CSV table of C-alpha atoms and ligand atoms in Angstrom, one decimal:
chain,number,residue,atom,x,y,z
Z,1,LEU,CA,87.9,-4.5,-21.8
Z,2,LEU,CA,86.5,-7.7,-20.0
Z,3,LYS,CA,86.2,-6.3,-16.4
Z,4,LEU,CA,86.6,-9.1,-14.3
Z,5,ASP,CA,84.9,-8.6,-10.6
Z,6,LYS,CA,88.1,-8.8,-8.9
Z,7,GLN,CA,87.1,-7.8,-5.3
Z,8,LYS,CA,83.8,-9.6,-5.0
Z,9,ILE,CA,86.5,-13.3,-5.0
Z,10,LYS,CA,88.1,-11.6,-3.3
Z,11,LYS,CA,85.2,-10.2,-0.1
Z,12,ILE,CA,83.8,-14.3,-0.7
Z,13,ILE,CA,86.7,-15.7,0.3
Z,14,GLU,CA,87.3,-13.0,3.1
Z,15,ARG,CA,83.6,-14.7,4.4
Z,16,GLU,CA,83.8,-18.0,3.2
Z,17,ARG,CA,87.1,-18.8,4.0
Z,18,PRO,CA,87.8,-21.8,1.7
Z,19,LYS,CA,90.3,-24.2,1.8
Z,20,ARG,CA,89.9,-25.3,-2.1
Z,21,VAL,CA,88.4,-23.2,-4.6
Z,22,GLY,CA,87.7,-24.6,-8.4
Z,23,LEU,CA,87.4,-22.1,-11.5
Z,24,ALA,CA,85.7,-22.1,-14.5
Z,25,ALA,CA,84.6,-20.1,-17.6
Z,26,PRO,CA,83.4,-20.4,-20.7
Z,27,ASP,CA,86.3,-20.7,-23.8
Z,28,GLY,CA,86.2,-17.8,-24.5
Z,29,LEU,CA,87.8,-16.7,-20.9
Z,30,LEU,CA,89.8,-20.1,-19.9
Z,31,ASN,CA,92.7,-17.9,-20.2
Z,32,VAL,CA,91.5,-15.4,-17.9
Z,33,LEU,CA,91.8,-18.3,-15.0
Z,34,PRO,CA,96.0,-18.8,-14.8
Z,35,GLU,CA,96.7,-15.4,-14.0
Z,36,LEU,CA,92.9,-15.5,-11.0
Z,37,ALA,CA,94.0,-19.5,-10.0
Z,38,LYS,CA,97.4,-16.9,-8.9
Z,39,TYR,CA,95.9,-14.7,-7.1
Z,40,ILE,CA,93.8,-17.1,-5.4
Z,41,GLU,CA,97.3,-19.1,-4.3
Z,42,SER,CA,98.4,-16.2,-3.2
Z,43,LEU,CA,95.5,-16.1,-1.0
Z,44,ASN,CA,96.2,-19.2,0.9
Z,45,VAL,CA,93.5,-20.8,-1.1
Z,46,GLU,CA,93.8,-23.6,-2.7
Z,47,SER,CA,92.9,-22.9,-6.6
Z,48,VAL,CA,92.1,-25.8,-9.4
Z,49,ILE,CA,91.4,-24.8,-13.0
Z,50,PHE,CA,88.0,-26.8,-14.8
Z,51,GLY,CA,90.4,-27.2,-18.4
Z,52,GLU,CA,86.6,-27.8,-20.3
Z,53,PRO,CA,84.5,-25.0,-20.7
Z,54,SER,CA,81.4,-24.6,-18.5
Z,55,TYR,CA,78.5,-24.0,-20.8
Z,56,GLY,CA,77.0,-21.7,-18.2
Z,57,THR,CA,74.5,-21.9,-15.4
Z,58,CYS,CA,73.5,-25.1,-16.8
Z,59,ASP,CA,76.8,-26.5,-16.7
Z,60,LEU,CA,78.3,-25.8,-12.9
Z,61,GLY,CA,79.7,-28.8,-12.5
Z,62,ILE,CA,78.9,-29.7,-9.0
Z,63,ALA,CA,79.6,-33.2,-9.2
Z,64,ASP,CA,83.1,-32.9,-10.3
Z,65,SER,CA,83.8,-30.4,-7.8
Z,66,GLU,CA,82.7,-32.9,-5.1
Z,67,LEU,CA,85.2,-35.0,-6.7
Z,68,LEU,CA,87.8,-32.6,-6.0
Z,69,GLY,CA,87.0,-31.6,-2.9
Z,70,LEU,CA,86.1,-28.2,-3.2
Z,71,ASP,CA,84.7,-26.1,-0.9
Z,72,LEU,CA,83.2,-23.4,-3.7
Z,73,VAL,CA,83.6,-23.2,-7.7
Z,74,PHE,CA,83.7,-19.7,-9.1
Z,75,ASN,CA,82.0,-19.7,-12.6
Z,76,ILE,CA,83.9,-16.6,-14.5
Z,77,GLY,CA,81.4,-14.2,-16.8
Z,78,HIS,CA,78.3,-16.1,-16.3
Z,79,ALA,CA,76.5,-13.8,-14.6
Z,80,THR,CA,72.6,-13.6,-13.0
Z,81,ASP,CA,70.8,-11.9,-10.6
Z,82,VAL,CA,71.8,-14.4,-8.3
Z,83,GLU,CA,75.2,-14.2,-6.1
Z,84,ASN,CA,75.6,-18.2,-6.1
Z,85,ILE,CA,74.4,-21.7,-6.6
Z,86,GLY,CA,74.9,-24.0,-4.4
Z,87,LYS,CA,78.5,-24.1,-3.6
Z,88,VAL,CA,79.5,-22.3,-7.1
Z,89,TYR,CA,79.7,-18.4,-7.1
Z,90,LEU,CA,79.0,-16.4,-10.8
Z,91,ILE,CA,81.1,-14.0,-11.3
Z,92,ASP,CA,80.7,-11.4,-13.3
Z,93,ALA,CA,82.3,-10.5,-16.8
Z,94,GLN,CA,81.3,-7.1,-18.5
Z,95,TYR,CA,83.0,-5.6,-21.4
Z,96,GLU,CA,84.0,-1.9,-21.3
Z,97,LEU,CA,83.3,-0.7,-24.7
Z,98,GLU,CA,82.4,2.7,-26.6
Z,99,THR,CA,78.9,2.8,-27.6
Z,100,ASP,CA,78.8,5.9,-29.4
Z,101,LYS,CA,79.3,5.1,-32.8
Z,102,LEU,CA,77.0,1.8,-32.4
Z,103,LEU,CA,74.6,4.3,-30.7
Z,104,HIS,CA,74.2,6.2,-34.1
Z,105,GLU,CA,74.5,2.8,-35.7
Z,106,VAL,CA,71.4,1.5,-34.2
Z,107,GLU,CA,69.5,5.3,-34.4
Z,108,ASN,CA,70.0,5.4,-38.0
Z,109,TYR,CA,68.8,1.5,-38.4
Z,110,LEU,CA,65.8,2.2,-36.4
Z,111,LYS,CA,65.0,5.5,-39.0
Z,112,LYS,CA,65.5,3.3,-42.0
Z,113,VAL,CA,63.1,1.0,-41.1
Z,114,GLY,CA,60.5,2.9,-39.4
Z,115,ALA,CA,61.0,1.5,-35.8
Z,116,THR,CA,59.9,3.8,-33.0
Z,117,ARG,CA,59.8,1.2,-29.9
Z,118,PRO,CA,62.9,-1.4,-30.2
Z,119,ALA,CA,63.5,-3.6,-26.7
Z,120,LEU,CA,67.1,-4.7,-25.9
Z,121,PHE,CA,68.1,-7.8,-24.9
Z,122,THR,CA,71.5,-9.8,-23.8
Z,123,THR,CA,73.7,-11.9,-22.3
Z,124,SER,CA,75.7,-11.9,-19.3
Z,125,ASN,CA,78.8,-10.1,-20.4
Z,126,TYR,CA,77.4,-7.1,-22.9
Z,127,ARG,CA,74.5,-5.6,-20.1
Z,128,ASP,CA,77.1,-2.6,-19.5
Z,129,VAL,CA,77.2,-2.4,-23.1
Z,130,THR,CA,73.4,-2.9,-23.3
Z,131,ASP,CA,72.5,-0.1,-20.2
Z,132,LYS,CA,74.6,2.7,-22.6
Z,133,LEU,CA,73.1,2.3,-25.3
Z,134,LYS,CA,69.5,2.6,-24.1
Z,135,THR,CA,70.8,5.4,-22.1
Z,136,GLY,CA,71.7,7.2,-25.7
Z,137,LEU,CA,68.4,6.1,-27.3
Z,138,ILE,CA,66.4,7.1,-24.6
Z,139,LYS,CA,68.0,10.6,-24.5
Z,140,ARG,CA,67.7,10.9,-28.0
Z,141,GLY,CA,63.9,11.2,-28.0
Z,142,ILE,CA,63.5,6.7,-28.5
Z,143,LYS,CA,61.3,5.5,-26.5
Z,144,VAL,CA,62.4,2.0,-25.5
Z,145,VAL,CA,60.4,-0.8,-24.1
Z,146,GLU,CA,61.4,-2.0,-21.1
Z,147,PRO,CA,61.8,-5.9,-21.5
Z,148,GLY,CA,61.1,-8.7,-19.3
Z,149,LYS,CA,62.7,-10.8,-16.3
Z,150,PHE,CA,63.4,-14.2,-16.3
Z,151,PRO,CA,63.3,-15.3,-11.8
Z,152,GLY,CA,66.8,-15.5,-11.0
Z,153,LEU,CA,68.7,-13.9,-14.7
Z,154,PHE,CA,68.6,-9.6,-14.9
Z,155,GLU,CA,66.2,-7.4,-17.2
Z,156,GLY,CA,66.4,-8.1,-21.0
Z,157,GLN,CA,69.5,-11.6,-20.2
Z,158,VAL,CA,68.6,-14.3,-22.4
Z,159,PHE,CA,70.1,-17.5,-22.7
Z,160,GLY,CA,69.8,-20.3,-26.5
Z,161,CYS,CA,67.7,-21.7,-24.1
Z,162,ASN,CA,65.9,-18.9,-22.5
Z,163,TYR,CA,64.2,-16.0,-24.6
Z,164,TYR,CA,61.4,-15.2,-22.1
Z,165,SER,CA,62.3,-11.8,-21.6
Z,166,SER,CA,61.1,-11.4,-24.8
Z,167,ILE,CA,57.3,-12.1,-24.1
Z,168,PHE,CA,57.0,-8.9,-21.9
Z,169,ALA,CA,57.9,-7.0,-24.7
Z,170,LYS,CA,54.7,-7.1,-26.5
Z,171,GLU,CA,54.9,-3.4,-27.4
Z,172,SER,CA,57.9,-2.9,-29.7
Z,173,ASP,CA,58.2,-2.7,-32.6
Z,174,ILE,CA,62.2,-4.6,-33.0
Z,175,LEU,CA,64.0,-6.4,-30.9
Z,176,VAL,CA,67.4,-5.1,-30.4
Z,177,PHE,CA,69.9,-8.2,-29.5
Z,178,VAL,CA,73.3,-6.8,-28.0
Z,179,GLY,CA,76.1,-9.3,-28.3
Z,180,GLN,CA,77.9,-11.4,-30.1
Z,181,SER,CA,76.2,-14.4,-31.0
Z,182,PRO,CA,74.4,-14.5,-34.1
Z,183,PHE,CA,72.6,-17.4,-32.8
Z,184,HIS,CA,70.9,-15.6,-29.6
Z,185,ALA,CA,69.6,-12.5,-32.1
Z,186,ALA,CA,68.3,-15.8,-34.0
Z,187,GLY,CA,67.0,-17.3,-31.2
Z,188,LEU,CA,64.8,-14.3,-30.2
Z,189,SER,CA,63.6,-13.6,-33.4
Z,190,LEU,CA,62.8,-18.2,-33.9
Z,191,VAL,CA,60.7,-17.5,-30.5
Z,192,SER,CA,59.5,-13.7,-30.8
Z,193,GLU,CA,58.7,-13.8,-35.2
Z,194,LYS,CA,59.7,-10.7,-34.5
Z,195,MET,CA,61.5,-8.2,-36.5
Z,196,THR,CA,65.2,-8.8,-34.8
Z,197,VAL,CA,68.7,-7.6,-35.6
Z,198,MET,CA,71.9,-8.3,-33.9
Z,199,ALA,CA,74.0,-4.8,-32.4
Z,200,ASP,CA,77.3,-6.1,-32.4
Z,201,PRO,CA,79.4,-3.7,-30.1
Z,202,HIS,CA,82.9,-4.6,-30.5
Z,203,ASN,CA,82.2,-3.5,-34.7
Z,204,ALA,CA,79.2,-1.1,-34.5
Z,205,ILE,CA,77.6,-2.8,-36.8
Z,206,VAL,CA,74.0,-3.3,-37.4
Z,207,GLU,CA,72.8,-6.9,-38.7
Z,208,ASP,CA,69.0,-8.0,-39.6
Z,209,ILE,CA,69.1,-11.7,-38.3
Z,210,SER,CA,65.7,-12.6,-40.3
Z,211,LYS,CA,67.7,-14.7,-42.8
Z,212,THR,CA,70.3,-16.5,-40.2
Z,213,ALA,CA,66.7,-17.8,-38.2
Z,214,GLU,CA,65.3,-18.3,-42.2
Z,215,THR,CA,68.3,-20.8,-42.4
Z,216,LEU,CA,67.9,-22.4,-38.8
Z,217,TYR,CA,64.1,-23.0,-39.1
Z,218,LYS,CA,64.6,-24.8,-42.6
Z,219,ALA,CA,67.2,-27.2,-41.4
Z,220,ALA,CA,64.9,-27.7,-38.3
Z,221,VAL,CA,62.0,-28.3,-41.1
Z,222,ALA,CA,64.7,-31.1,-42.5
Z,223,ARG,CA,65.7,-32.5,-39.3
Z,224,ILE,CA,62.0,-33.0,-38.1
Z,225,MET,CA,60.6,-34.4,-41.6
Z,226,LEU,CA,63.9,-36.6,-41.6
Z,227,ALA,CA,63.1,-38.0,-38.0
Z,228,LYS,CA,59.5,-38.2,-39.3
Z,229,ASN,CA,60.7,-41.5,-41.2
Z,230,ALA,CA,62.6,-43.0,-38.4
Z,231,GLU,CA,61.6,-46.3,-37.1
Z,232,LYS,CA,63.9,-46.4,-34.3
Z,233,ILE,CA,64.3,-43.2,-32.1
Z,234,GLY,CA,67.2,-42.4,-29.4
Z,235,VAL,CA,66.6,-39.5,-26.8
Z,236,VAL,CA,69.4,-38.8,-25.4
Z,237,VAL,CA,69.7,-36.6,-21.9
Z,238,GLY,CA,71.9,-34.3,-20.4
Z,239,LEU,CA,74.4,-35.7,-18.0
Z,240,LYS,CA,74.9,-31.9,-16.6
Z,241,GLU,CA,73.0,-30.5,-14.1
Z,242,GLY,CA,71.2,-28.0,-15.5
Z,243,GLN,CA,70.4,-30.2,-19.0
Z,244,MET,CA,69.3,-32.7,-17.4
Z,245,PHE,CA,65.3,-33.8,-18.1
Z,246,TYR,CA,65.0,-37.2,-17.2
Z,247,LYS,CA,61.0,-37.2,-16.7
Z,248,LYS,CA,60.7,-35.5,-19.9
Z,249,ALA,CA,62.7,-37.7,-21.9
Z,250,ARG,CA,61.0,-41.1,-21.0
Z,251,TRP,CA,57.5,-38.9,-21.5
Z,252,ILE,CA,58.9,-38.8,-25.7
Z,253,SER,CA,60.0,-42.1,-25.1
Z,254,ARG,CA,57.0,-43.2,-24.7
Z,255,ARG,CA,54.6,-41.0,-27.4
Z,256,LEU,CA,57.3,-42.2,-29.6
Z,257,ILE,CA,56.4,-45.8,-28.6
Z,258,SER,CA,53.3,-45.2,-28.2
Z,259,MET,CA,53.1,-43.7,-32.2
Z,260,ASN,CA,54.8,-47.3,-33.7
Z,261,LYS,CA,58.2,-46.5,-33.3
Z,262,GLU,CA,61.1,-48.2,-31.4
Z,263,SER,CA,62.3,-45.6,-28.7
Z,264,LEU,CA,65.5,-45.9,-26.0
Z,265,VAL,CA,66.6,-43.8,-23.7
Z,266,LEU,CA,70.4,-42.7,-23.4
Z,267,ALA,CA,72.3,-40.8,-21.5
Z,268,MET,CA,75.6,-38.4,-22.1
Z,269,ARG,CA,77.6,-35.9,-21.2
Z,270,GLU,CA,78.8,-33.8,-24.5
Z,271,ILE,CA,76.7,-34.9,-27.4
Z,272,THR,CA,79.2,-34.6,-30.0
Z,273,PRO,CA,79.1,-35.7,-33.2
Z,274,TRP,CA,81.8,-38.2,-33.2
Z,275,LYS,CA,80.3,-39.9,-30.6
Z,276,LEU,CA,76.9,-39.6,-31.3
Z,277,ASN,CA,78.1,-41.4,-35.1
Z,278,SER,CA,79.6,-44.0,-33.9
Z,279,ILE,CA,76.2,-45.2,-31.4
Z,280,ARG,CA,74.8,-47.2,-34.3
Z,281,GLY,CA,71.2,-48.9,-33.8
Z,282,PHE,CA,69.4,-45.2,-34.2
Z,283,ASP,CA,67.6,-43.1,-37.2
Z,284,ALA,CA,67.5,-40.2,-35.8
Z,285,PHE,CA,67.7,-39.0,-32.0
Z,286,VAL,CA,65.6,-36.2,-29.9
Z,287,GLU,CA,68.3,-34.8,-27.4
Z,288,MET,CA,67.1,-33.3,-24.5
Z,289,ALA,CA,70.0,-31.0,-23.1
Z,290,CYS,CA,70.4,-28.5,-24.6
Z,291,PRO,CA,69.0,-26.5,-28.1
Z,292,ARG,CA,72.3,-25.4,-29.5
Z,293,ILE,CA,73.3,-28.8,-30.8
Z,294,PRO,CA,71.5,-29.2,-33.0
Z,295,MET,CA,71.6,-25.7,-34.6
Z,296,ALA,CA,75.3,-25.4,-34.1
Z,297,ASP,CA,76.7,-28.5,-34.5
Z,298,ARG,CA,77.3,-29.8,-38.3
Z,299,GLY,CA,78.1,-33.1,-38.4
Z,300,PHE,CA,76.0,-35.9,-37.3
Z,301,ASP,CA,75.4,-38.4,-39.9
Z,302,ARG,CA,71.4,-38.7,-38.8
Z,303,PRO,CA,68.9,-36.3,-37.6
Z,304,VAL,CA,69.7,-34.8,-34.4
Z,305,LEU,CA,66.7,-32.7,-32.6
Z,306,SER,CA,66.2,-30.5,-29.4
Z,307,TYR,CA,63.8,-30.7,-27.2
Z,308,PRO,CA,61.4,-28.3,-29.0
Z,309,GLU,CA,62.1,-30.3,-32.2
Z,310,GLY,CA,61.1,-33.2,-31.0
Z,311,ILE,CA,57.3,-31.8,-29.5
Z,312,GLY,CA,57.7,-30.5,-33.1
Z,313,LEU,CA,58.1,-34.1,-34.4
Z,314,LEU,CA,55.3,-35.7,-32.4
Z,315,LYS,CA,53.1,-32.9,-33.9
Z,316,VAL,CA,53.7,-34.2,-36.8
Z,317,LEU,CA,53.8,-37.6,-36.4
Z,318,ASN,CA,50.0,-37.2,-34.5
Z,319,GLY,CA,49.4,-35.3,-38.1
Z,320,LYS,CA,49.4,-32.1,-37.3
Z,321,GLU,CA,51.1,-28.9,-38.8
Z,322,LEU,CA,54.6,-28.4,-37.7
Z,323,GLY,CA,54.0,-24.4,-37.6
Z,324,ASN,CA,56.8,-22.9,-35.5
Z,325,PRO,CA,58.1,-25.3,-32.9
Z,326,TYR,CA,60.5,-22.4,-31.5
Z,327,ARG,CA,57.6,-20.2,-30.9
Z,328,MET,CA,57.2,-18.2,-27.4
Z,329,SER,CA,58.9,-20.7,-26.2
Z,330,VAL,CA,60.7,-20.9,-22.7
Z,331,LEU,CA,62.4,-23.7,-23.2
Z,332,TYR,CA,62.4,-26.6,-20.7
X,401,LIG,S1,71.8,-22.9,-24.7
X,401,LIG,FE1,72.6,-24.7,-24.2
X,401,LIG,S2,74.2,-24.3,-22.5
X,401,LIG,FE2,73.2,-22.3,-22.8
X,401,LIG,S3,72.6,-22.2,-20.9
X,401,LIG,FE3,70.6,-22.9,-22.3
X,401,LIG,S4,71.4,-26.3,-22.6
X,401,LIG,FE4,73.2,-23.8,-21.5
């Protein structure tokens, strides 16, 4: 079901001649690593499996790879339009799925809502599926609007913190997120403020995502309003290389102080409820690491805002309308 580009790994090993390599993957792909490690050892190269999931290009484990003395790292399933970031090589993993039924469902949905100009977006592992869907729609005479391309990413590729490609799909009247992540689809909806659906290729289902987006938005407004009344606000910097925004954290902290709040800067590798809840002395937090954290992690005992929500908080404290804190934000 998931096609891993093993040939590319072999070629890189032959070219770079590493002595010791690391293997990293997201949660759902960690189980492919032991077999891959055995394969790499069969090429007379030492391999080390990173047992903790990698979240993507924001989380490449570069400092850890230095500690382990790795010559290079293969990060599986987080491909972008660049082959490597330093010593970390991004290895593609694509789902191989039939799209006929999904194509039929998408076509029916477009007719039902009267949309004629879809634009397609996806994450790294569904690019082949998305291409097949796009070809099918074009063959049926539907004008598919080209999505944009963020430097270093594939066309139409989105991250939970980067929906830049949607900015270019101005002519589209519906955004179709291909994949199984309601979070990404809802993010697309919040950023673009356009009709958005999730086309799930595993189950061939097209789902209106507006309710999910609305729920996320309302929860964010509630967090911001609670944080408005906080006296002491911690600003948390992420310690993963792609989540480290110290200067912006310090800037937000200073702005909060200028608005009569107490504020200090903290640093953490993983920002989880069980860790943050144990730190007392703050009434609310703004975390700079990843916008998914407040949206996905239930269980924080005080309001935790992401960076765009933190900007929203500053607006509200300044007496301005909150509006939509996510609108067209290419975060960070
Ligand atoms: S959404 Fe979060 S986990 Fe995903 S790439 Fe952005 S910072 Fe990393």
